[in-house]
Structures are given as C-alpha cells and as structure tokens.
PDB file of C-alpha atoms in Angstrom:
ATOM      1  CA  UNK A   1     -22.431 -47.369  15.939  1.00 49.00           C
ATOM      2  CA  UNK A   2     -19.400 -45.131  15.468  1.00 52.00           C
ATOM      3  CA  UNK A   3     -18.997 -41.824  17.128  1.00 54.00           C
ATOM      4  CA  UNK A   4     -17.290 -39.086  15.199  1.00 53.00           C
ATOM      5  CA  UNK A   5     -15.579 -36.148  16.697  1.00 52.00           C
ATOM      6  CA  UNK A   6     -16.917 -32.677  16.209  1.00 50.00           C
ATOM      7  CA  UNK A   7     -14.305 -30.009  15.988  1.00 49.00           C
ATOM      8  CA  UNK A   8     -15.291 -26.522  16.992  1.00 47.00           C
ATOM      9  CA  UNK A   9     -13.083 -23.916  15.458  1.00 45.00           C
ATOM     10  CA  UNK A  10     -12.837 -20.444  16.832  1.00 45.00           C
ATOM     11  CA  UNK A  11     -11.067 -17.682  15.072  1.00 44.00           C
ATOM     12  CA  UNK A  12      -9.575 -14.577  16.494  1.00 44.00           C
ATOM     13  CA  UNK A  13      -9.456 -12.758  13.194  1.00 42.00           C
ATOM     14  CA  UNK A  14     -10.896  -9.305  13.011  1.00 40.00           C
ATOM     15  CA  UNK A  15     -12.298  -9.511   9.500  1.00 40.00           C
ATOM     16  CA  UNK A  16     -12.834  -5.799   8.991  1.00 40.00           C
ATOM     17  CA  UNK A  17      -9.212  -4.943   9.737  1.00 42.00           C
ATOM     18  CA  UNK A  18      -6.394  -6.227   7.590  1.00 54.00           C
ATOM     19  CA  UNK A  19      -3.240  -7.563   9.198  1.00 73.00           C
ATOM     20  CA  UNK A  20      -0.220  -5.328   8.784  1.00 80.00           C
ATOM     21  CA  UNK A  21       3.131  -6.803   7.931  1.00 82.00           C
ATOM     22  CA  UNK A  22       6.543  -5.742   9.191  1.00 85.00           C
ATOM     23  CA  UNK A  23       7.107  -3.583   6.090  1.00 87.00           C
ATOM     24  CA  UNK A  24       3.628  -1.992   6.071  1.00 88.00           C
ATOM     25  CA  UNK A  25       5.059   1.493   6.702  1.00 90.00           C
ATOM     26  CA  UNK A  26       7.373   1.090   3.700  1.00 92.00           C
ATOM     27  CA  UNK A  27       4.524  -0.214   1.514  1.00 91.00           C
ATOM     28  CA  UNK A  28       2.428   2.808   2.505  1.00 91.00           C
ATOM     29  CA  UNK A  29       5.287   5.184   1.647  1.00 93.00           C
ATOM     30  CA  UNK A  30       5.888   3.460  -1.712  1.00 94.00           C
ATOM     31  CA  UNK A  31       2.196   3.703  -2.656  1.00 92.00           C
ATOM     32  CA  UNK A  32       2.061   7.332  -1.513  1.00 91.00           C
ATOM     33  CA  UNK A  33       5.117   8.279  -3.600  1.00 93.00           C
ATOM     34  CA  UNK A  34       3.696   6.350  -6.559  1.00 93.00           C
ATOM     35  CA  UNK A  35       0.383   8.219  -6.299  1.00 92.00           C
ATOM     36  CA  UNK A  36       2.162  11.571  -5.970  1.00 92.00           C
ATOM     37  CA  UNK A  37       3.936  10.891  -9.250  1.00 93.00           C
ATOM     38  CA  UNK A  38       0.791   9.543 -10.899  1.00 93.00           C
ATOM     39  CA  UNK A  39       2.537   6.308 -11.860  1.00 93.00           C
ATOM     40  CA  UNK A  40       0.614   3.155 -12.689  1.00 92.00           C
ATOM     41  CA  UNK A  41       1.757  -0.178 -11.281  1.00 91.00           C
ATOM     42  CA  UNK A  42       3.299  -0.958 -14.661  1.00 93.00           C
ATOM     43  CA  UNK A  43       5.294   2.298 -14.579  1.00 94.00           C
ATOM     44  CA  UNK A  44       6.538   1.583 -11.057  1.00 94.00           C
ATOM     45  CA  UNK A  45       7.520  -1.937 -12.105  1.00 94.00           C
ATOM     46  CA  UNK A  46       9.360  -0.600 -15.164  1.00 95.00           C
ATOM     47  CA  UNK A  47      11.246   2.041 -13.179  1.00 95.00           C
ATOM     48  CA  UNK A  48      12.104  -0.154 -10.181  1.00 95.00           C
ATOM     49  CA  UNK A  49      12.279  -3.634 -11.683  1.00 96.00           C
ATOM     50  CA  UNK A  50      10.055  -4.916  -8.854  1.00 94.00           C
ATOM     51  CA  UNK A  51       6.829  -6.793  -9.621  1.00 92.00           C
ATOM     52  CA  UNK A  52       3.465  -5.550  -8.338  1.00 89.00           C
ATOM     53  CA  UNK A  53       2.920  -8.751  -6.352  1.00 90.00           C
ATOM     54  CA  UNK A  54       6.216  -8.232  -4.536  1.00 91.00           C
ATOM     55  CA  UNK A  55       5.233  -4.651  -3.708  1.00 89.00           C
ATOM     56  CA  UNK A  56       1.804  -5.736  -2.466  1.00 86.00           C
ATOM     57  CA  UNK A  57       3.427  -8.397  -0.252  1.00 88.00           C
ATOM     58  CA  UNK A  58       5.160  -5.574   1.649  1.00 87.00           C
ATOM     59  CA  UNK A  59       1.829  -4.671   3.263  1.00 85.00           C
ATOM     60  CA  UNK A  60       1.257  -8.053   4.911  1.00 86.00           C
ATOM     61  CA  UNK A  61       4.577  -9.896   4.843  1.00 83.00           C
ATOM     62  CA  UNK A  62       5.748 -11.393   8.099  1.00 84.00           C
ATOM     63  CA  UNK A  63       9.437 -10.890   7.268  1.00 86.00           C
ATOM     64  CA  UNK A  64      11.308  -7.808   6.081  1.00 88.00           C
ATOM     65  CA  UNK A  65      11.734  -7.637   2.299  1.00 91.00           C
ATOM     66  CA  UNK A  66      15.059  -8.352   0.641  1.00 92.00           C
ATOM     67  CA  UNK A  67      17.547  -5.476   0.598  1.00 93.00           C
ATOM     68  CA  UNK A  68      17.489  -5.560  -3.217  1.00 95.00           C
ATOM     69  CA  UNK A  69      13.724  -4.879  -3.218  1.00 94.00           C
ATOM     70  CA  UNK A  70      14.015  -1.985  -0.753  1.00 94.00           C
ATOM     71  CA  UNK A  71      16.997  -0.475  -2.601  1.00 95.00           C
ATOM     72  CA  UNK A  72      15.304  -0.659  -6.008  1.00 95.00           C
ATOM     73  CA  UNK A  73      12.055   0.918  -4.823  1.00 96.00           C
ATOM     74  CA  UNK A  74      13.872   3.594  -2.798  1.00 95.00           C
ATOM     75  CA  UNK A  75      16.009   4.539  -5.799  1.00 95.00           C
ATOM     76  CA  UNK A  76      13.049   4.657  -8.200  1.00 95.00           C
ATOM     77  CA  UNK A  77      11.002   6.830  -5.822  1.00 95.00           C
ATOM     78  CA  UNK A  78      13.841   9.020  -4.436  1.00 94.00           C
ATOM     79  CA  UNK A  79      13.329   7.765  -0.872  1.00 94.00           C
ATOM     80  CA  UNK A  80      16.343   8.019   1.453  1.00 92.00           C
ATOM     81  CA  UNK A  81      17.903   4.540   1.595  1.00 91.00           C
ATOM     82  CA  UNK A  82      18.284   4.439   5.407  1.00 90.00           C
ATOM     83  CA  UNK A  83      14.722   5.638   5.873  1.00 91.00           C
ATOM     84  CA  UNK A  84      13.486   3.031   3.395  1.00 92.00           C
ATOM     85  CA  UNK A  85      15.268   0.231   5.264  1.00 91.00           C
ATOM     86  CA  UNK A  86      13.907   1.478   8.614  1.00 91.00           C
ATOM     87  CA  UNK A  87      10.362   1.651   7.248  1.00 90.00           C
ATOM     88  CA  UNK A  88      10.782  -1.838   5.770  1.00 90.00           C
ATOM     89  CA  UNK A  89      11.805  -3.244   9.162  1.00 88.00           C
ATOM     90  CA  UNK A  90      15.366  -4.004   8.070  1.00 86.00           C
ATOM     91  CA  UNK A  91      17.056  -1.503  10.424  1.00 82.00           C
ATOM     92  CA  UNK A  92      16.408  -0.688  14.089  1.00 74.00           C
ATOM     93  CA  UNK A  93      14.488   2.444  14.902  1.00 60.00           C
ATOM     94  CA  UNK A  94      11.260   1.497  13.174  1.00 42.00           C
ATOM     95  CA  UNK A  95       8.549   3.876  14.418  1.00 48.00           C
ATOM     96  CA  UNK A  96       6.092   2.370  16.885  1.00 45.00           C
ATOM     97  CA  UNK A  97       2.888   1.596  14.985  1.00 43.00           C
ATOM     98  CA  UNK A  98       0.658   2.515  17.933  1.00 47.00           C
ATOM     99  CA  UNK A  99       2.324   5.874  18.560  1.00 53.00           C
ATOM    100  CA  UNK A 100       2.844   6.682  14.893  1.00 59.00           C
ATOM    101  CA  UNK A 101      -0.747   5.835  13.964  1.00 62.00           C
ATOM    102  CA  UNK A 102      -2.221   8.715  11.945  1.00 60.00           C
ATOM    103  CA  UNK A 103      -5.388  10.429  13.096  1.00 54.00           C
ATOM    104  CA  UNK A 104      -8.563   9.879  11.034  1.00 54.00           C
ATOM    105  CA  UNK A 105      -8.045  13.282   9.397  1.00 53.00           C
ATOM    106  CA  UNK A 106      -4.481  12.320   8.419  1.00 58.00           C
ATOM    107  CA  UNK A 107      -5.718   9.023   6.973  1.00 61.00           C
ATOM    108  CA  UNK A 108      -7.947  10.822   4.472  1.00 65.00           C
ATOM    109  CA  UNK A 109      -6.727  10.565   0.933  1.00 70.00           C
ATOM    110  CA  UNK A 110      -8.073  11.862  -2.333  1.00 78.00           C
ATOM    111  CA  UNK A 111     -10.299   9.640  -4.429  1.00 81.00           C
ATOM    112  CA  UNK A 112      -7.573   9.678  -7.089  1.00 83.00           C
ATOM    113  CA  UNK A 113      -4.958   8.444  -4.600  1.00 82.00           C
ATOM    114  CA  UNK A 114      -7.335   5.742  -3.320  1.00 82.00           C
ATOM    115  CA  UNK A 115      -7.821   4.444  -6.861  1.00 84.00           C
ATOM    116  CA  UNK A 116      -4.081   4.549  -7.596  1.00 86.00           C
ATOM    117  CA  UNK A 117      -3.298   2.677  -4.353  1.00 83.00           C
ATOM    118  CA  UNK A 118      -5.981  -0.003  -4.677  1.00 84.00           C
ATOM    119  CA  UNK A 119      -4.127  -3.290  -5.232  1.00 85.00           C
ATOM    120  CA  UNK A 120      -7.306  -5.004  -6.456  1.00 84.00           C
ATOM    121  CA  UNK A 121      -7.620  -2.815  -9.575  1.00 87.00           C
ATOM    122  CA  UNK A 122      -5.790  -3.427 -12.829  1.00 92.00           C
ATOM    123  CA  UNK A 123      -4.498  -0.586 -15.022  1.00 91.00           C
ATOM    124  CA  UNK A 124      -7.573  -0.605 -17.283  1.00 93.00           C
ATOM    125  CA  UNK A 125      -9.951  -0.370 -14.313  1.00 91.00           C
ATOM    126  CA  UNK A 126      -7.849   2.441 -12.828  1.00 90.00           C
ATOM    127  CA  UNK A 127      -7.980   4.364 -16.111  1.00 92.00           C
ATOM    128  CA  UNK A 128     -11.779   4.104 -16.300  1.00 91.00           C
ATOM    129  CA  UNK A 129     -12.299   5.155 -12.677  1.00 89.00           C
ATOM    130  CA  UNK A 130      -9.806   8.023 -12.964  1.00 88.00           C
ATOM    131  CA  UNK A 131     -11.660   9.167 -16.099  1.00 90.00           C
ATOM    132  CA  UNK A 132     -14.912   9.251 -14.133  1.00 88.00           C
ATOM    133  CA  UNK A 133     -13.211  11.204 -11.331  1.00 86.00           C
ATOM    134  CA  UNK A 134     -11.959  13.705 -13.921  1.00 86.00           C
ATOM    135  CA  UNK A 135     -15.494  14.057 -15.313  1.00 87.00           C
ATOM    136  CA  UNK A 136     -16.929  14.692 -11.858  1.00 85.00           C
ATOM    137  CA  UNK A 137     -14.225  17.100 -10.715  1.00 81.00           C
ATOM    138  CA  UNK A 138     -13.827  18.952 -13.979  1.00 79.00           C
ATOM    139  CA  UNK A 139     -10.787  17.078 -15.286  1.00 69.00           C
ATOM    140  CA  UNK A 140      -7.173  18.042 -15.121  1.00 60.00           C
ATOM    141  CA  UNK A 141      -6.214  15.021 -13.051  1.00 54.00           C
ATOM    142  CA  UNK A 142      -6.528  16.978  -9.846  1.00 48.00           C
ATOM    143  CA  UNK A 143      -8.945  15.863  -7.190  1.00 42.00           C
ATOM    144  CA  UNK A 144      -8.326  18.467  -4.528  1.00 45.00           C
ATOM    145  CA  UNK A 145     -11.888  19.126  -3.456  1.00 44.00           C
ATOM    146  CA  UNK A 146     -12.994  15.531  -3.010  1.00 43.00           C
ATOM    147  CA  UNK A 147     -11.787  13.401  -0.136  1.00 43.00           C
ATOM    148  CA  UNK A 148     -12.405   9.693   0.387  1.00 42.00           C
ATOM    149  CA  UNK A 149     -12.496   8.375   3.931  1.00 41.00           C
TER     150      UNK A 149
END
C-alpha cells in the first residue's frame, strides 16, 4: 500500500479586488486622457506607437514601464513628462496610494468613460455599447446625466 501526500493550498488572493501594479496611477491617467479625447485603443496606438497590451500591462505590472513607453504615451496625450514618469513609478515622489486613494464619489465615472476604459472590450463592442448609450441618453456622445459606480 502506498501513501500519497495531500497538499492543501491556501491562497491569500482577494478575488474581488484586482492587484495594482507600480504604474497603476499612470495607467489610470492614460485611460482618463484617452476617454476625455474619445479615442479608441486603435487611435491611441496609432498616435503613441504603443500597443494596447503594453498599455494594459501598466495597470498590473510589477516593474516600472520602459522610459520609451512613458515618453510616447505622455507626448501623445499631452501629459507633463516628469509627472508621467512619477506616475509610472520611474521617478521618486510617487503619491502614496493609501493617502491618494479617491473617495467613492471621485471614483464615479460616466458610462461612456467606463466603456472606453474597459480593457476587455474590442473596438466593435465599444461602438455598439456607445451607440446604445447614445440612444438612451439622447445621443450626441455626451453622457453627463448618467453615472456608473
């Protein structure tokens, strides 16, 4: 008779909260600026030369992004270069995440911005959802009255 070993695995992952990378603040700023301009991921890629997957890695990456990536995105989105490098974790003076955490009211974004920032949607899906938002809100691409938590 052979005895096998049973391995008990415990995880400490909080599944309802995503892990933030060192450049999360920069990723958030990039997505916010992109949404403000109404650019699709393809437009941002064309203007910055940085692939969507590289941009999405900013949110969870364990190391700061390359200077070339930060410089290209900052230039395309008119973000101050020093600020961009600080937000990306490449320069000292990065704001403390705990202290700089926005309040729930500050975390509210429009439905349009949520759709534009969702990394799981492709451009065709975004276009369909944005069309539905325009139908509901009366069109015009503005979604001022509706807020998504």
